PDB file of N, CA and C in Angstrom:
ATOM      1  N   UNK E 523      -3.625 -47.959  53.450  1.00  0.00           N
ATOM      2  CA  UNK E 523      -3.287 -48.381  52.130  1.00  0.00           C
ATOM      3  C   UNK E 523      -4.145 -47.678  51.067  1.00  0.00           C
ATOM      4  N   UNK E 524      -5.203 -47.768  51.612  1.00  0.00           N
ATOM      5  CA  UNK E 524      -6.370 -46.748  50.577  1.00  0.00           C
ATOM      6  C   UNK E 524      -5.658 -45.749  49.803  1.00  0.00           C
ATOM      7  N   UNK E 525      -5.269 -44.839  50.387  1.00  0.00           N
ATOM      8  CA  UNK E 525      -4.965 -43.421  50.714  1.00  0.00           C
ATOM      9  C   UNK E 525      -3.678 -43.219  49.708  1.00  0.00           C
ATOM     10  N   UNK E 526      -2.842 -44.400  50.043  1.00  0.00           N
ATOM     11  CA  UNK E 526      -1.634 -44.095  49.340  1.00  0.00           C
ATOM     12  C   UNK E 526      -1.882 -45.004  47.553  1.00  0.00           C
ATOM     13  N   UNK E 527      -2.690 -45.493  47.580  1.00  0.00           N
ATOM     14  CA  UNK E 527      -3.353 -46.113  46.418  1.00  0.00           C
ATOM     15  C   UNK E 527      -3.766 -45.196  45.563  1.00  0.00           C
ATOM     16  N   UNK E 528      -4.580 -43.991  46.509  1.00  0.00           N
ATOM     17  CA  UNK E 528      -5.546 -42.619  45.719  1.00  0.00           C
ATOM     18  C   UNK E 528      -4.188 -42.079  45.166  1.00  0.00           C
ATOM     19  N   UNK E 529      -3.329 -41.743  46.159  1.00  0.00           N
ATOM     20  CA  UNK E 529      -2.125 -40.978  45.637  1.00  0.00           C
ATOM     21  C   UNK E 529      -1.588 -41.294  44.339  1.00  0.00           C
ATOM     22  N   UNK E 530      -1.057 -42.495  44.289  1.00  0.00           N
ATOM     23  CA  UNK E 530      -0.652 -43.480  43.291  1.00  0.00           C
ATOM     24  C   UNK E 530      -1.344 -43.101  41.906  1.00  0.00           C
ATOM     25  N   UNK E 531      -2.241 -43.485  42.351  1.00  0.00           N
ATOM     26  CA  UNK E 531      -3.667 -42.935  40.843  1.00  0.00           C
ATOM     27  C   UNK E 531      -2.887 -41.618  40.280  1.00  0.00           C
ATOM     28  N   UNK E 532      -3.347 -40.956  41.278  1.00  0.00           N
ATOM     29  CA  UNK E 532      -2.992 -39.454  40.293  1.00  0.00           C
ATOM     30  C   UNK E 532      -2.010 -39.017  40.296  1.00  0.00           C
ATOM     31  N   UNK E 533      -1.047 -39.785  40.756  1.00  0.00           N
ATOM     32  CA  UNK E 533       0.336 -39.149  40.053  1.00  0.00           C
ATOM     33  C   UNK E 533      -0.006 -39.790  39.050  1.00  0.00           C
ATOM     34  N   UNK E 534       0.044 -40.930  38.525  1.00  0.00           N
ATOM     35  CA  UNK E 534      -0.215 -41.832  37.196  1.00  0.00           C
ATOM     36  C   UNK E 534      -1.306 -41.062  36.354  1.00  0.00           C
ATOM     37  N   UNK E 535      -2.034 -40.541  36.552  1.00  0.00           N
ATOM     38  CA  UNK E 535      -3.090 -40.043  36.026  1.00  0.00           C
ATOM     39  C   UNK E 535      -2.479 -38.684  35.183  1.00  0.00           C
ATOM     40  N   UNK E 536      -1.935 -37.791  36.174  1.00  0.00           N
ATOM     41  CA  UNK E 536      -1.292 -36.624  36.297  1.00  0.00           C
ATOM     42  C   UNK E 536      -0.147 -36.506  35.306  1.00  0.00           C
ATOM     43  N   UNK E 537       0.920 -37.884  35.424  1.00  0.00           N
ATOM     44  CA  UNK E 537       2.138 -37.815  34.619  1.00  0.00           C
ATOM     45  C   UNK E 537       1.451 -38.527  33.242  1.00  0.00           C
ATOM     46  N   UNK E 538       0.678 -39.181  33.511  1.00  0.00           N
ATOM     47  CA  UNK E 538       0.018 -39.363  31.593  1.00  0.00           C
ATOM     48  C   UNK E 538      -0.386 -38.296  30.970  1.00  0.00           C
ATOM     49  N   UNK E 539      -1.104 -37.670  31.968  1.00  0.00           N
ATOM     50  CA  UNK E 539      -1.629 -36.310  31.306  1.00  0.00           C
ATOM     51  C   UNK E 539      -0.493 -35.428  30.431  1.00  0.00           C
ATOM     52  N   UNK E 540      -0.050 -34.757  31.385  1.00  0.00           N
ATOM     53  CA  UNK E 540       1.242 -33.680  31.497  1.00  0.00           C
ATOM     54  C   UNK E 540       2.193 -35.024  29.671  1.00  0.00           C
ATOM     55  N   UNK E 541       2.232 -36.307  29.781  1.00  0.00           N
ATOM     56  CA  UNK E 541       3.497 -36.653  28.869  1.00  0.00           C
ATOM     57  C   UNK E 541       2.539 -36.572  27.388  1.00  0.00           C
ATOM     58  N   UNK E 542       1.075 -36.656  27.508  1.00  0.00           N
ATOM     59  CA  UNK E 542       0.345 -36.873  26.193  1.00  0.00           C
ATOM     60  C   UNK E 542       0.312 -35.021  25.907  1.00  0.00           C
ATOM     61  N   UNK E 543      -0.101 -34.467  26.883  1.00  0.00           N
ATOM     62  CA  UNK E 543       0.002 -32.732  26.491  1.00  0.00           C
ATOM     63  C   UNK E 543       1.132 -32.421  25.826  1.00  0.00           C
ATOM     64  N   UNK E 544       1.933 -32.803  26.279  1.00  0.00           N
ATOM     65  CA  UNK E 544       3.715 -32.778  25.865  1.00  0.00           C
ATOM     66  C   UNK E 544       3.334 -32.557  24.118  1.00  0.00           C
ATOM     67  N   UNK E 545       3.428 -34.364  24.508  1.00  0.00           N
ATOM     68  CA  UNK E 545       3.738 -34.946  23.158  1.00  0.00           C
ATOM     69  C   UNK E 545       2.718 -34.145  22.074  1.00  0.00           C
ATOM     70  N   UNK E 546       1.116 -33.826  22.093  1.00  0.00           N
ATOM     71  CA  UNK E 546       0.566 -33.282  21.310  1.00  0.00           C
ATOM     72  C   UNK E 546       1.452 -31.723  21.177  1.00  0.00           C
ATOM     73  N   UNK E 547       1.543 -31.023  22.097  1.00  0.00           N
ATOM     74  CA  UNK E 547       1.884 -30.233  21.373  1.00  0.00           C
ATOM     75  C   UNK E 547       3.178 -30.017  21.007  1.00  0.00           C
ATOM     76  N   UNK E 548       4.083 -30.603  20.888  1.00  0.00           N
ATOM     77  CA  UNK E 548       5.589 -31.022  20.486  1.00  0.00           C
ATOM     78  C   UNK E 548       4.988 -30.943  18.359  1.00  0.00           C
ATOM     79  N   UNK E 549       3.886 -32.222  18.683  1.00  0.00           N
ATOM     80  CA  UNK E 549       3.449 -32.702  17.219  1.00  0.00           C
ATOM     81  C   UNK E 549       3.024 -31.015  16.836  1.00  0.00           C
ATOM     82  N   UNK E 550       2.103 -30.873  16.912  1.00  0.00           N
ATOM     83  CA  UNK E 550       1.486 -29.274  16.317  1.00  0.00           C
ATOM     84  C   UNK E 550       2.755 -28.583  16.148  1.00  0.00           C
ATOM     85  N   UNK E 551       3.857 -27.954  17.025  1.00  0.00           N
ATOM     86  CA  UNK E 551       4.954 -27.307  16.947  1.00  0.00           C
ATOM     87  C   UNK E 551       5.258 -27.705  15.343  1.00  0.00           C
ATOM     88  N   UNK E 552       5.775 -29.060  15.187  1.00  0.00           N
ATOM     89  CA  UNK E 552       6.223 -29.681  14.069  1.00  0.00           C
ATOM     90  C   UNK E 552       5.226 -29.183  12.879  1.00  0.00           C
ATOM     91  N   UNK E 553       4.076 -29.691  12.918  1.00  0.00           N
ATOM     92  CA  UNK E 553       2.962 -29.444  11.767  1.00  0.00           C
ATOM     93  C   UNK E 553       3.422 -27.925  11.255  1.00  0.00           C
ATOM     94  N   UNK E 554       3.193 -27.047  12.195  1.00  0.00           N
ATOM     95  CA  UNK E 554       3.297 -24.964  12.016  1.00  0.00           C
ATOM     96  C   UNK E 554       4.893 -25.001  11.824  1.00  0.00           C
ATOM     97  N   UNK E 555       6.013 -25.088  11.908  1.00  0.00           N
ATOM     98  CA  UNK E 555       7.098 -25.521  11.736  1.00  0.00           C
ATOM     99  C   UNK E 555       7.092 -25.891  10.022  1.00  0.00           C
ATOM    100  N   UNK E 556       6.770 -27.303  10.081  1.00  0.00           N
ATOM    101  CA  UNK E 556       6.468 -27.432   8.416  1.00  0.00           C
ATOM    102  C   UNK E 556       6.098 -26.789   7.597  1.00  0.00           C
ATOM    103  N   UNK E 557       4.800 -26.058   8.055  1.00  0.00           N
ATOM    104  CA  UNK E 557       4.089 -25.217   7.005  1.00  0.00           C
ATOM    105  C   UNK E 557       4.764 -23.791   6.613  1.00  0.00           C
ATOM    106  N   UNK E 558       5.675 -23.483   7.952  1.00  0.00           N
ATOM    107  CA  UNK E 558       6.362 -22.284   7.853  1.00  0.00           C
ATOM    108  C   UNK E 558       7.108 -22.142   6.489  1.00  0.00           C
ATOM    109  N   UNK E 559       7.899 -23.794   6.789  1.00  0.00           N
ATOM    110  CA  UNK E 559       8.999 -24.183   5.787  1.00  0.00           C
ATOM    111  C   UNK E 559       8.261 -24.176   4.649  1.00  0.00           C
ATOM    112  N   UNK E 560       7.173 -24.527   4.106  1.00  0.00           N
ATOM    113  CA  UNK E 560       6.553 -24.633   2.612  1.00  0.00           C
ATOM    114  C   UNK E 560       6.722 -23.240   2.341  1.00  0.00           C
ATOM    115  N   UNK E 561       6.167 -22.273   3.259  1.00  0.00           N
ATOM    116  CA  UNK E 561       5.557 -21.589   3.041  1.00  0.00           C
ATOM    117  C   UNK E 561       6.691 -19.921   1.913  1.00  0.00           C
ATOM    118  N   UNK E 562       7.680 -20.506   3.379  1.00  0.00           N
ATOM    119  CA  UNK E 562       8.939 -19.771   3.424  1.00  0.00           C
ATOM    120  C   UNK E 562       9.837 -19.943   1.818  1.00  0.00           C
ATOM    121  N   UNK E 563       9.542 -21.396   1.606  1.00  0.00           N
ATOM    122  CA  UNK E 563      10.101 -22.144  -0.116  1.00  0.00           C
ATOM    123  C   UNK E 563       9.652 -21.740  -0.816  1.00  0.00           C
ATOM    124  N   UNK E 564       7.936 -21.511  -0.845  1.00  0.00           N
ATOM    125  CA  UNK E 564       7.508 -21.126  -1.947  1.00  0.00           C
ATOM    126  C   UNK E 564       7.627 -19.387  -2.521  1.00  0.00           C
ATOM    127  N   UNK E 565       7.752 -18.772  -0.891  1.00  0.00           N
ATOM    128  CA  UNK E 565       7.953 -17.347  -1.287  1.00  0.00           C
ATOM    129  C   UNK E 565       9.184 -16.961  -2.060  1.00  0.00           C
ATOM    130  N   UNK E 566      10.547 -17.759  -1.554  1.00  0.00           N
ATOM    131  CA  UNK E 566      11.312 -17.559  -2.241  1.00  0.00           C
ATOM    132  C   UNK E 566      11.489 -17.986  -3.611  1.00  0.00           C
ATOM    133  N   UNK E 567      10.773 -19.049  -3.979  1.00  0.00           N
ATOM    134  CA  UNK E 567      10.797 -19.622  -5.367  1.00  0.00           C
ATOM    135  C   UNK E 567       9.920 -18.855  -6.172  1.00  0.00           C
ATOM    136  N   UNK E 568       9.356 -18.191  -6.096  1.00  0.00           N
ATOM    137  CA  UNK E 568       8.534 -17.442  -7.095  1.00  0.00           C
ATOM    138  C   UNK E 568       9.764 -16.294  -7.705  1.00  0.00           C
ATOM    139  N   UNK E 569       9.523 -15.919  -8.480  1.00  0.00           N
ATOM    140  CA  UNK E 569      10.114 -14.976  -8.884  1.00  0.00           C
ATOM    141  C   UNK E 569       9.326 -13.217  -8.623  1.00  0.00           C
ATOM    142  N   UNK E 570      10.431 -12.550  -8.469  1.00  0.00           N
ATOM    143  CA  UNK E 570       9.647 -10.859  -8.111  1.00  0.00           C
ATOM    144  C   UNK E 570       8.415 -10.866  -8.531  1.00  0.00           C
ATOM    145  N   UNK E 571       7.597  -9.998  -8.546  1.00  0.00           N
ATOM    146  CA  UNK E 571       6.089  -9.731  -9.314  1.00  0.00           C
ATOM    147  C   UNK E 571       6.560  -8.864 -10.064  1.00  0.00           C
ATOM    148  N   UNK E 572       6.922  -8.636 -11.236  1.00  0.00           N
ATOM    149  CA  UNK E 572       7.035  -7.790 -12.279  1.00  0.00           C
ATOM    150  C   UNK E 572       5.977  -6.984 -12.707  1.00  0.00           C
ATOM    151  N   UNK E 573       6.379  -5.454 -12.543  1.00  0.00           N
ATOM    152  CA  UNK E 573       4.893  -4.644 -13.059  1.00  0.00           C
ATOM    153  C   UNK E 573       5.803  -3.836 -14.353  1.00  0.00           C
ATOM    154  N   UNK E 574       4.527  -3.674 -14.780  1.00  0.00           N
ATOM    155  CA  UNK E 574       4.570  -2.943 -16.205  1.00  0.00           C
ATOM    156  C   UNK E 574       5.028  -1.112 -15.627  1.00  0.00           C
ATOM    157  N   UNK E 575       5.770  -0.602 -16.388  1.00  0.00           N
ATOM    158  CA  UNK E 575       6.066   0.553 -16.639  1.00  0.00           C
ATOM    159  C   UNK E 575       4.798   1.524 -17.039  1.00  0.00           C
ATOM    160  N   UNK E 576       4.228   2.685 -15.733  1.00  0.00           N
ATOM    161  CA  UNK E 576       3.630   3.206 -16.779  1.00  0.00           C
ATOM    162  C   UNK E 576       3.549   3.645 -18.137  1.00  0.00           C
ATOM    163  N   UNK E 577       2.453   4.103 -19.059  1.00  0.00           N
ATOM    164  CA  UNK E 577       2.537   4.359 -19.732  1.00  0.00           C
ATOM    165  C   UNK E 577       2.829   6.370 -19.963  1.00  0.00           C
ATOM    166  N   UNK E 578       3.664   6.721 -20.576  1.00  0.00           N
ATOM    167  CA  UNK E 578       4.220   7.974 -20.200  1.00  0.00           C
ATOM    168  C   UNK E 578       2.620   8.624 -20.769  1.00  0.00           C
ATOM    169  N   UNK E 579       2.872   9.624 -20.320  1.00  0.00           N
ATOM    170  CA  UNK E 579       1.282  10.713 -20.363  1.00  0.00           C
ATOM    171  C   UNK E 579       1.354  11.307 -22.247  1.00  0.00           C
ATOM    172  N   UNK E 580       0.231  11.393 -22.575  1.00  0.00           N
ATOM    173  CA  UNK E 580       0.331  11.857 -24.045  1.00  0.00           C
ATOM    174  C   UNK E 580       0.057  13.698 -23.517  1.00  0.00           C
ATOM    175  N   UNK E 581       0.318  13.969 -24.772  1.00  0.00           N
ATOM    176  CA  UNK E 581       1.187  15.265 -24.582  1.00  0.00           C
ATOM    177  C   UNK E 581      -0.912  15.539 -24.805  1.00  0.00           C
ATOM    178  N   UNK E 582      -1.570  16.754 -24.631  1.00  0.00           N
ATOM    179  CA  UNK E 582      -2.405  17.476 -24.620  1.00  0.00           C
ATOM    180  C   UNK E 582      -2.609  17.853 -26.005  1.00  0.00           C
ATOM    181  N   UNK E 583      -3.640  17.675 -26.784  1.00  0.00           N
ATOM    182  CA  UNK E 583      -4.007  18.193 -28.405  1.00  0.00           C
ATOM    183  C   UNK E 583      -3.521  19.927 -28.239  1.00  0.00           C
ATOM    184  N   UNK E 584      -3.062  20.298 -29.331  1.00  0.00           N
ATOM    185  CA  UNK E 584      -2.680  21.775 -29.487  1.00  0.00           C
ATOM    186  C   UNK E 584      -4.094  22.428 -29.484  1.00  0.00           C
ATOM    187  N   UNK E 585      -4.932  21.915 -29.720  1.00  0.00           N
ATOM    188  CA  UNK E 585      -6.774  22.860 -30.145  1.00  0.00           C
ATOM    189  C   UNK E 585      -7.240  22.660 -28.734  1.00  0.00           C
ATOM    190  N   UNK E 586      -6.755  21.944 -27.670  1.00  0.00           N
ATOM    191  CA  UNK E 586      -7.396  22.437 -26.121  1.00  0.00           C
ATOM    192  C   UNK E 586      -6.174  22.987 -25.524  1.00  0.00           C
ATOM    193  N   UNK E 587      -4.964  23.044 -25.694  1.00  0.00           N
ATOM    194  CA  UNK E 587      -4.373  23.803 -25.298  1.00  0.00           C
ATOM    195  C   UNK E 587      -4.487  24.988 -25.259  1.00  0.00           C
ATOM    196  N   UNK E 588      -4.440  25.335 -26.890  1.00  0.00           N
ATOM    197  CA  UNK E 588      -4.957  26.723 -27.880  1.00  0.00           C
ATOM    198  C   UNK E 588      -5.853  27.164 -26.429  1.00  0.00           C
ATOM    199  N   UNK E 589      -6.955  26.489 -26.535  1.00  0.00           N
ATOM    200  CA  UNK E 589      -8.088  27.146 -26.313  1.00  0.00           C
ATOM    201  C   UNK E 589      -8.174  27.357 -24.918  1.00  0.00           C
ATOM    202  N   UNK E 590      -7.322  26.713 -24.132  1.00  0.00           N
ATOM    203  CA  UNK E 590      -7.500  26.529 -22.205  1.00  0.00           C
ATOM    204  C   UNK E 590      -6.375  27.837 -22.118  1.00  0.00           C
ATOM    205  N   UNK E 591      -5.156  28.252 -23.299  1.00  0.00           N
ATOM    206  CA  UNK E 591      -4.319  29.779 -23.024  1.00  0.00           C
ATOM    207  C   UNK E 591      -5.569  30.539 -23.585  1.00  0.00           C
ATOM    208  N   UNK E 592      -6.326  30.712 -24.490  1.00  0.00           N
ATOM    209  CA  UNK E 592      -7.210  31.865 -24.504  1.00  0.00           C
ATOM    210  C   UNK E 592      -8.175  32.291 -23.614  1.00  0.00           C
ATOM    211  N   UNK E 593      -8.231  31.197 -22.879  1.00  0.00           N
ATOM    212  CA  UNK E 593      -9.616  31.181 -22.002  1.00  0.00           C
ATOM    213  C   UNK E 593      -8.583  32.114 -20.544  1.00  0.00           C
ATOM    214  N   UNK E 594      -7.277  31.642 -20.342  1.00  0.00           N
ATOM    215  CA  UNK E 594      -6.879  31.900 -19.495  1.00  0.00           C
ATOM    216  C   UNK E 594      -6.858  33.330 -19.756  1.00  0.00           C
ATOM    217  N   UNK E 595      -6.135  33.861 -21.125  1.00  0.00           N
ATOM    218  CA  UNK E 595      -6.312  34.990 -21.385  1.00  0.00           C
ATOM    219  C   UNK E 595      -7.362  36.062 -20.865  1.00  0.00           C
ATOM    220  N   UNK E 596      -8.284  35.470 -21.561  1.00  0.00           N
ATOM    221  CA  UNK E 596      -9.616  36.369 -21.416  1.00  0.00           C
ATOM    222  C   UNK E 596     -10.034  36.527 -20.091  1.00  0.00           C
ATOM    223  N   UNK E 597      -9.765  35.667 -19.107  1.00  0.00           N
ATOM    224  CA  UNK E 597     -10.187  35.834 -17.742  1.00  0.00           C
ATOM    225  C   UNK E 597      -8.979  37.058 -17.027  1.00  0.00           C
ATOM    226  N   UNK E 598      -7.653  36.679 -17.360  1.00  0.00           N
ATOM    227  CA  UNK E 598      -6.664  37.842 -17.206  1.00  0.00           C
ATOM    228  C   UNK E 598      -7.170  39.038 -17.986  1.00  0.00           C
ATOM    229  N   UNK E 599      -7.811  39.488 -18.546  1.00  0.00           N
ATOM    230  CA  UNK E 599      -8.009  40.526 -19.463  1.00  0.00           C
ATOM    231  C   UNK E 599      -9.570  41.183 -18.648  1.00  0.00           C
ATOM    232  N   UNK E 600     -10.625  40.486 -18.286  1.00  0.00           N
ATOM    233  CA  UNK E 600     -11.534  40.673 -17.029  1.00  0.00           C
ATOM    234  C   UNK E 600     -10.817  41.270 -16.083  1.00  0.00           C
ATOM    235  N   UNK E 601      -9.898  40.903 -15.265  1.00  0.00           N
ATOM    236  CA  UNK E 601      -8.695  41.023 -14.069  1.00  0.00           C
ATOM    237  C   UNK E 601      -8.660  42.427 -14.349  1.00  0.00           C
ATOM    238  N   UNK E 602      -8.298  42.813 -15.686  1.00  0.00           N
ATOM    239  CA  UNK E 602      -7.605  43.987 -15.839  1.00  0.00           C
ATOM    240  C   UNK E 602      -8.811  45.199 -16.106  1.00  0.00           C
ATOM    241  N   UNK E 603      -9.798  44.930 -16.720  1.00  0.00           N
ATOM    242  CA  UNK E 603     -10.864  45.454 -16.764  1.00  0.00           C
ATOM    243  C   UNK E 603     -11.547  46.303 -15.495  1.00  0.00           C
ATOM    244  N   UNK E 604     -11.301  45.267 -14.426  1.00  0.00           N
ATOM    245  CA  UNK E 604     -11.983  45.801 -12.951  1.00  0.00           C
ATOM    246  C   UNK E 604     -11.298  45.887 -12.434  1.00  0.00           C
ATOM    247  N   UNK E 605      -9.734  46.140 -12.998  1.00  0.00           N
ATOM    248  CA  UNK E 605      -9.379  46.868 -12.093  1.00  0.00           C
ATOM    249  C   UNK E 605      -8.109  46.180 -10.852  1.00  0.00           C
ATOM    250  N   UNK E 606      -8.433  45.241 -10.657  1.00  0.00           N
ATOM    251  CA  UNK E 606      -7.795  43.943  -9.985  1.00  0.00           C
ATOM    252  C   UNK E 606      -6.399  43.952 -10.414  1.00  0.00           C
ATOM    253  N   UNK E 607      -5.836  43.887 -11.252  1.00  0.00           N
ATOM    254  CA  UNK E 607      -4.932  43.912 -12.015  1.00  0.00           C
ATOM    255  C   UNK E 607      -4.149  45.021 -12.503  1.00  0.00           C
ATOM    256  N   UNK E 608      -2.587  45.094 -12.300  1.00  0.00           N
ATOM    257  CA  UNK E 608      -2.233  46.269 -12.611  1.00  0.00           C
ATOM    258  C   UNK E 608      -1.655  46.374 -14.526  1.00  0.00           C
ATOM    259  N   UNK E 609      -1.760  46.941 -15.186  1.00  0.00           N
ATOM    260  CA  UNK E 609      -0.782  46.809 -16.699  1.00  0.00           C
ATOM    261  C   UNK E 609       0.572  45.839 -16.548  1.00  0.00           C
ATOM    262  N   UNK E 610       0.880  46.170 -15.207  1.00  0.00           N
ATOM    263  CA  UNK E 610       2.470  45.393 -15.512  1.00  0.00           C
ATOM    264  C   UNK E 610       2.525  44.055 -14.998  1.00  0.00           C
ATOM    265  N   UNK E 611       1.151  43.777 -14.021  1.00  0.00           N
ATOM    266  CA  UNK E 611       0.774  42.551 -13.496  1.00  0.00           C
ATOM    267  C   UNK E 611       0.000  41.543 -14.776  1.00  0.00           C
ATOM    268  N   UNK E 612      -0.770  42.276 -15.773  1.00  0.00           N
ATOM    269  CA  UNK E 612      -1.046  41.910 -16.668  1.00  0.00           C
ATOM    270  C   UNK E 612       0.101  41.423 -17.762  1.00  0.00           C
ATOM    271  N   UNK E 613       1.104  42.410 -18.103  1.00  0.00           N
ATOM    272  CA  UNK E 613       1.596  41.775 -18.965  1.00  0.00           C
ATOM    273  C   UNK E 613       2.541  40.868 -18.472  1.00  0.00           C
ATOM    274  N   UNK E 614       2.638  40.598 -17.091  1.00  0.00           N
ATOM    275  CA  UNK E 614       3.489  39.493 -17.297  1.00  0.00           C
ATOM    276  C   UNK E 614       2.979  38.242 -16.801  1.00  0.00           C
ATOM    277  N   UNK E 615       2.003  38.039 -16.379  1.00  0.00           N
ATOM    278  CA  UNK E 615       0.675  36.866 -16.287  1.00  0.00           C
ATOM    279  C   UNK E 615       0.572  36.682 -18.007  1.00  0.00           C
ATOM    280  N   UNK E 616       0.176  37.427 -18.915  1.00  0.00           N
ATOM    281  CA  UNK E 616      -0.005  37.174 -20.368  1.00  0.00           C
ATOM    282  C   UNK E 616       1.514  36.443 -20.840  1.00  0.00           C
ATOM    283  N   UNK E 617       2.633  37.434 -20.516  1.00  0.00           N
ATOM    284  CA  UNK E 617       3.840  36.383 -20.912  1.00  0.00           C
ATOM    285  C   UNK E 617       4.193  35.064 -20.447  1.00  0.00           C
ATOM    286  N   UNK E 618       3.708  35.250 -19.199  1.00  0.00           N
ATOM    287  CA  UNK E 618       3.736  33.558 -18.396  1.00  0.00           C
ATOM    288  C   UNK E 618       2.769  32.553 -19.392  1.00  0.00           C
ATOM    289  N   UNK E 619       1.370  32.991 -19.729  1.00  0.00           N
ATOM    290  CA  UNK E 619       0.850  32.195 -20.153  1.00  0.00           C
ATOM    291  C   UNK E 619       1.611  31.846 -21.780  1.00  0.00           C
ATOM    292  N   UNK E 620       1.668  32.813 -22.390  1.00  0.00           N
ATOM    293  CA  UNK E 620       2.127  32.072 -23.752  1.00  0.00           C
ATOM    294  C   UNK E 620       3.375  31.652 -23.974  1.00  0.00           C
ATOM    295  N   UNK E 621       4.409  31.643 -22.540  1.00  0.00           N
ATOM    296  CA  UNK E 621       5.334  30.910 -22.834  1.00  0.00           C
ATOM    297  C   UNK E 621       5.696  29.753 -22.708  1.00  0.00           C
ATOM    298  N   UNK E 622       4.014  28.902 -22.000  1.00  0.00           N
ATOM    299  CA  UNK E 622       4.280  27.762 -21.778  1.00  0.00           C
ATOM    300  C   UNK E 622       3.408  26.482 -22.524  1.00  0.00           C
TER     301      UNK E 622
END
């Protein structure tokens, strides 16, 4: 009788276990479940994030322009000095620059 008494126990022991494991995590499922759902509501209820349009680029002062084609100049005009540079490579590096 002992023996089948011990048995008895732990199935009882065993099936409480196994129905409270259940049940806790059944509950948690539910809790993460819920929060999904808030979570999921609130993303959609917001509205887009609206960003601002850059602001378009301001055009460059004409007096550093001026001065960044002369500079370019003068370094093309070095080029041609030593030689590096042929007359016809020159003048059309010089037309590139002041046509833009």
């Amino acid at each position: 009788m002992g023996l089948l008494r011990g048995v008895a126990r732990t199935a009882v022991v065993a099936g409480t276990a196994t129905a409270v494991s259940n049940r806790v995590s059944r509950r948690q499922a539910g809790r993460w479940a819920a929060q999904d759902d808030q979570a999921a509501a609130q993303q959609y209820a917001q509205p887009p994030q609206q960003y601002a349009a850059p602001a378009p680029a301001a055009a460059p002062p004409v007096a550093d322009d001026m001065s960044s084609k002369i500079d370019q100049l003068k370094e093309l005009g070095a080029l041609k000095e030593q030689g590096i540079l042929t007359e016809a490579e020159f003048a059309e590096q010089k037309s590139r620059i002041l046509s833009t």
